[in-house]
Amino acid sequence: MTSLQMLTNQDLDPDRLRQAFGVFPSGVVAVAAEVDGVRTGLAASSFTSVSLDPPLVSFSIANSSKTWPDLRRADHLGVTVLADHHGDVCRQLAGPVAQRFDGVATSVTEHGALLLDEGLARFDCSVHREVEAGDHTIVLLLLHAVDAGADAAHSAPPLVFHRSGFGRLAG
């Protein structure tokens, strides 16, 4: 009998799942926009590329998010890939709404997408489709513009979320 056969559905409790999911490292992005004149955003560690034609990316958001209902009303969303020095910014984006962008250098596109100035890559997107998936929603974003610049800020390693903490890639 293999060890997988010995597993039971009791191993699917949320704490065990979170622990198992946490062994897979992921990058972290800021998803943000100016909504009704207010900088609004959140951090997501579920970002992934989806399609080149049409150009699509995705992230997942908890259905319990208090930020997403406001953020999804924006015409355009900014998605910024965070660098390894953005750990504090990421924690800030998960903190009190009124302080999420305090001291963070940002730019707003003409369509309201909010981008972090020091991101590794920055995307101007709009919501293409939302797919309910259990206690989360998968958000497909259509890309309108990309900045994957070549300056020093863009050459830093990415922020990595692994086992409920931040790490960096070994270089």
GROMACS .gro file of C-alpha atoms in nm:
model
  171
    1MET     CA    1   0.000   0.000   0.000
    2THR     CA    2   0.143   0.341  -0.097
    3SER     CA    3   0.135   0.632   0.143
    4LEU     CA    4  -0.119   0.808  -0.083
    5GLN     CA    5  -0.362   0.520  -0.039
    6MET     CA    6  -0.344   0.563   0.339
    7LEU     CA    7  -0.469   0.923   0.321
    8THR     CA    8  -0.827   0.987   0.422
    9ASN     CA    9  -1.074   1.266   0.365
   10GLN     CA   10  -0.982   1.382   0.716
   11ASP     CA   11  -0.659   1.504   0.558
   12LEU     CA   12  -0.869   1.759   0.365
   13ASP     CA   13  -0.941   1.985   0.659
   14PRO     CA   14  -0.858   2.351   0.587
   15ASP     CA   15  -0.546   2.365   0.805
   16ARG     CA   16  -0.397   2.053   0.642
   17LEU     CA   17  -0.487   2.183   0.296
   18ARG     CA   18  -0.330   2.523   0.366
   19GLN     CA   19  -0.014   2.347   0.483
   20ALA     CA   20  -0.004   2.124   0.174
   21PHE     CA   21  -0.079   2.411  -0.066
   22GLY     CA   22   0.194   2.615   0.106
   23VAL     CA   23   0.475   2.386  -0.011
   24PHE     CA   24   0.426   2.523  -0.363
   25PRO     CA   25   0.600   2.862  -0.388
   26SER     CA   26   0.433   3.140  -0.583
   27GLY     CA   27   0.503   3.495  -0.681
   28VAL     CA   28   0.305   3.784  -0.537
   29VAL     CA   29   0.126   4.065  -0.719
   30ALA     CA   30  -0.051   4.383  -0.619
   31VAL     CA   31  -0.391   4.425  -0.786
   32ALA     CA   32  -0.499   4.788  -0.764
   33ALA     CA   33  -0.699   5.073  -0.913
   34GLU     CA   34  -0.821   5.417  -0.833
   35VAL     CA   35  -1.190   5.369  -0.752
   36ASP     CA   36  -1.403   5.679  -0.695
   37GLY     CA   37  -1.081   5.876  -0.638
   38VAL     CA   38  -0.950   5.633  -0.374
   39ARG     CA   39  -0.645   5.410  -0.421
   40THR     CA   40  -0.777   5.058  -0.366
   41GLY     CA   41  -0.581   4.735  -0.381
   42LEU     CA   42  -0.485   4.397  -0.247
   43ALA     CA   43  -0.206   4.141  -0.265
   44ALA     CA   44  -0.254   3.807  -0.440
   45SER     CA   45  -0.025   3.505  -0.449
   46SER     CA   46  -0.234   3.314  -0.703
   47PHE     CA   47  -0.134   3.512  -1.014
   48THR     CA   48  -0.063   3.319  -1.334
   49SER     CA   49  -0.036   3.371  -1.707
   50VAL     CA   50  -0.326   3.212  -1.896
   51SER     CA   51  -0.318   3.293  -2.268
   52LEU     CA   52  -0.117   3.484  -2.528
   53ASP     CA   53  -0.407   3.515  -2.774
   54PRO     CA   54  -0.605   3.682  -2.634
   55PRO     CA   55  -0.356   3.806  -2.371
   56LEU     CA   56  -0.500   3.686  -2.039
   57VAL     CA   57  -0.374   3.648  -1.683
   58SER     CA   58  -0.559   3.539  -1.370
   59PHE     CA   59  -0.562   3.552  -0.994
   60SER     CA   60  -0.792   3.409  -0.730
   61ILE     CA   61  -0.967   3.609  -0.462
   62ALA     CA   62  -1.147   3.484  -0.151
   63ASN     CA   63  -1.522   3.531  -0.174
   64SER     CA   64  -1.501   3.688   0.172
   65SER     CA   65  -1.278   3.973   0.045
   66LYS     CA   66  -1.407   4.313   0.149
   67THR     CA   67  -1.181   4.486  -0.109
   68TRP     CA   68  -1.276   4.297  -0.425
   69PRO     CA   69  -1.636   4.428  -0.448
   70ASP     CA   70  -1.496   4.784  -0.472
   71LEU     CA   71  -1.195   4.696  -0.685
   72ARG     CA   72  -1.395   4.502  -0.945
   73ARG     CA   73  -1.596   4.817  -1.024
   74ALA     CA   74  -1.285   4.981  -1.177
   75ASP     CA   75  -1.267   5.010  -1.556
   76HIS     CA   76  -0.903   4.899  -1.547
   77LEU     CA   77  -0.692   4.723  -1.286
   78GLY     CA   78  -0.318   4.748  -1.241
   79VAL     CA   79  -0.131   4.426  -1.165
   80THR     CA   80   0.222   4.470  -1.038
   81VAL     CA   81   0.464   4.180  -0.989
   82LEU     CA   82   0.634   4.247  -0.655
   83ALA     CA   83   1.011   4.227  -0.603
   84ASP     CA   84   1.177   4.052  -0.309
   85HIS     CA   85   1.217   4.385  -0.126
   86HIS     CA   86   0.836   4.436  -0.128
   87GLY     CA   87   0.759   4.210   0.172
   88ASP     CA   88   0.651   4.507   0.385
   89VAL     CA   89   0.445   4.648   0.097
   90CYS     CA   90   0.271   4.312   0.062
   91ARG     CA   91   0.187   4.306   0.434
   92GLN     CA   92   0.064   4.664   0.405
   93LEU     CA   93  -0.166   4.566   0.115
   94ALA     CA   94  -0.322   4.307   0.346
   95GLY     CA   95  -0.362   4.560   0.630
   96PRO     CA   96  -0.599   4.847   0.704
   97VAL     CA   97  -0.761   4.974   0.384
   98ALA     CA   98  -0.688   5.343   0.449
   99GLN     CA   99  -0.312   5.276   0.490
  100ARG     CA  100  -0.246   5.025   0.211
  101PHE     CA  101  -0.058   5.270  -0.010
  102ASP     CA  102   0.103   5.495   0.254
  103GLY     CA  103   0.461   5.561   0.147
  104VAL     CA  104   0.429   5.344  -0.165
  105ALA     CA  105   0.529   5.508  -0.495
  106THR     CA  106   0.250   5.450  -0.746
  107SER     CA  107   0.129   5.569  -1.083
  108VAL     CA  108  -0.224   5.577  -1.221
  109THR     CA  109  -0.297   5.517  -1.589
  110GLU     CA  110  -0.549   5.730  -1.777
  111HIS     CA  111  -0.801   5.447  -1.727
  112GLY     CA  112  -0.750   5.427  -1.350
  113ALA     CA  113  -0.519   5.125  -1.321
  114LEU     CA  114  -0.292   5.174  -1.020
  115LEU     CA  115   0.065   5.043  -1.061
  116LEU     CA  116   0.352   5.027  -0.815
  117ASP     CA  117   0.644   5.222  -0.958
  118GLU     CA  118   0.907   4.964  -0.853
  119GLY     CA  119   0.732   4.653  -0.981
  120LEU     CA  120   0.917   4.387  -1.179
  121ALA     CA  121   0.641   4.380  -1.439
  122ARG     CA  122   0.327   4.591  -1.458
  123PHE     CA  123   0.006   4.516  -1.642
  124ASP     CA  124  -0.292   4.735  -1.730
  125CYS     CA  125  -0.594   4.501  -1.739
  126SER     CA  126  -0.971   4.480  -1.728
  127VAL     CA  127  -1.190   4.204  -1.590
  128HIS     CA  128  -1.259   3.956  -1.870
  129ARG     CA  129  -1.453   3.699  -1.669
  130GLU     CA  130  -1.507   3.578  -1.314
  131VAL     CA  131  -1.547   3.209  -1.236
  132GLU     CA  132  -1.684   3.095  -0.901
  133ALA     CA  133  -1.464   2.821  -0.759
  134GLY     CA  134  -1.560   2.708  -0.409
  135ASP     CA  135  -1.471   2.971  -0.149
  136HIS     CA  136  -1.275   3.174  -0.408
  137THR     CA  137  -1.341   3.342  -0.741
  138ILE     CA  138  -1.097   3.304  -1.029
  139VAL     CA  139  -1.063   3.640  -1.203
  140LEU     CA  140  -0.952   3.635  -1.566
  141LEU     CA  141  -0.799   3.965  -1.673
  142LEU     CA  142  -0.758   4.090  -2.030
  143LEU     CA  143  -0.426   4.271  -2.081
  144HIS     CA  144  -0.424   4.614  -2.245
  145ALA     CA  145  -0.062   4.716  -2.180
  146VAL     CA  146   0.251   4.572  -2.022
  147ASP     CA  147   0.571   4.716  -1.880
  148ALA     CA  148   0.842   4.457  -1.826
  149GLY     CA  149   1.114   4.722  -1.821
  150ALA     CA  150   1.486   4.665  -1.828
  151ASP     CA  151   1.597   4.906  -1.552
  152ALA     CA  152   1.752   4.804  -1.218
  153ALA     CA  153   1.417   4.777  -1.037
  154HIS     CA  154   1.300   4.521  -1.291
  155SER     CA  155   1.612   4.306  -1.251
  156ALA     CA  156   1.553   4.234  -0.881
  157PRO     CA  157   1.436   3.884  -0.784
  158PRO     CA  158   1.061   3.837  -0.732
  159LEU     CA  159   0.889   3.822  -0.394
  160VAL     CA  160   0.808   3.457  -0.326
  161PHE     CA  161   0.530   3.335  -0.097
  162HIS     CA  162   0.612   2.993   0.049
  163ARG     CA  163   0.483   2.813   0.358
  164SER     CA  164   0.287   3.119   0.474
  165GLY     CA  165   0.592   3.345   0.459
  166PHE     CA  166   0.803   3.545   0.219
  167GLY     CA  167   1.126   3.420   0.069
  168ARG     CA  168   1.354   3.482  -0.222
  169LEU     CA  169   1.493   3.282  -0.506
  170ALA     CA  170   1.846   3.157  -0.460
  171GLY     CA  171   2.062   3.312  -0.729
   0.00000   0.00000   0.00000
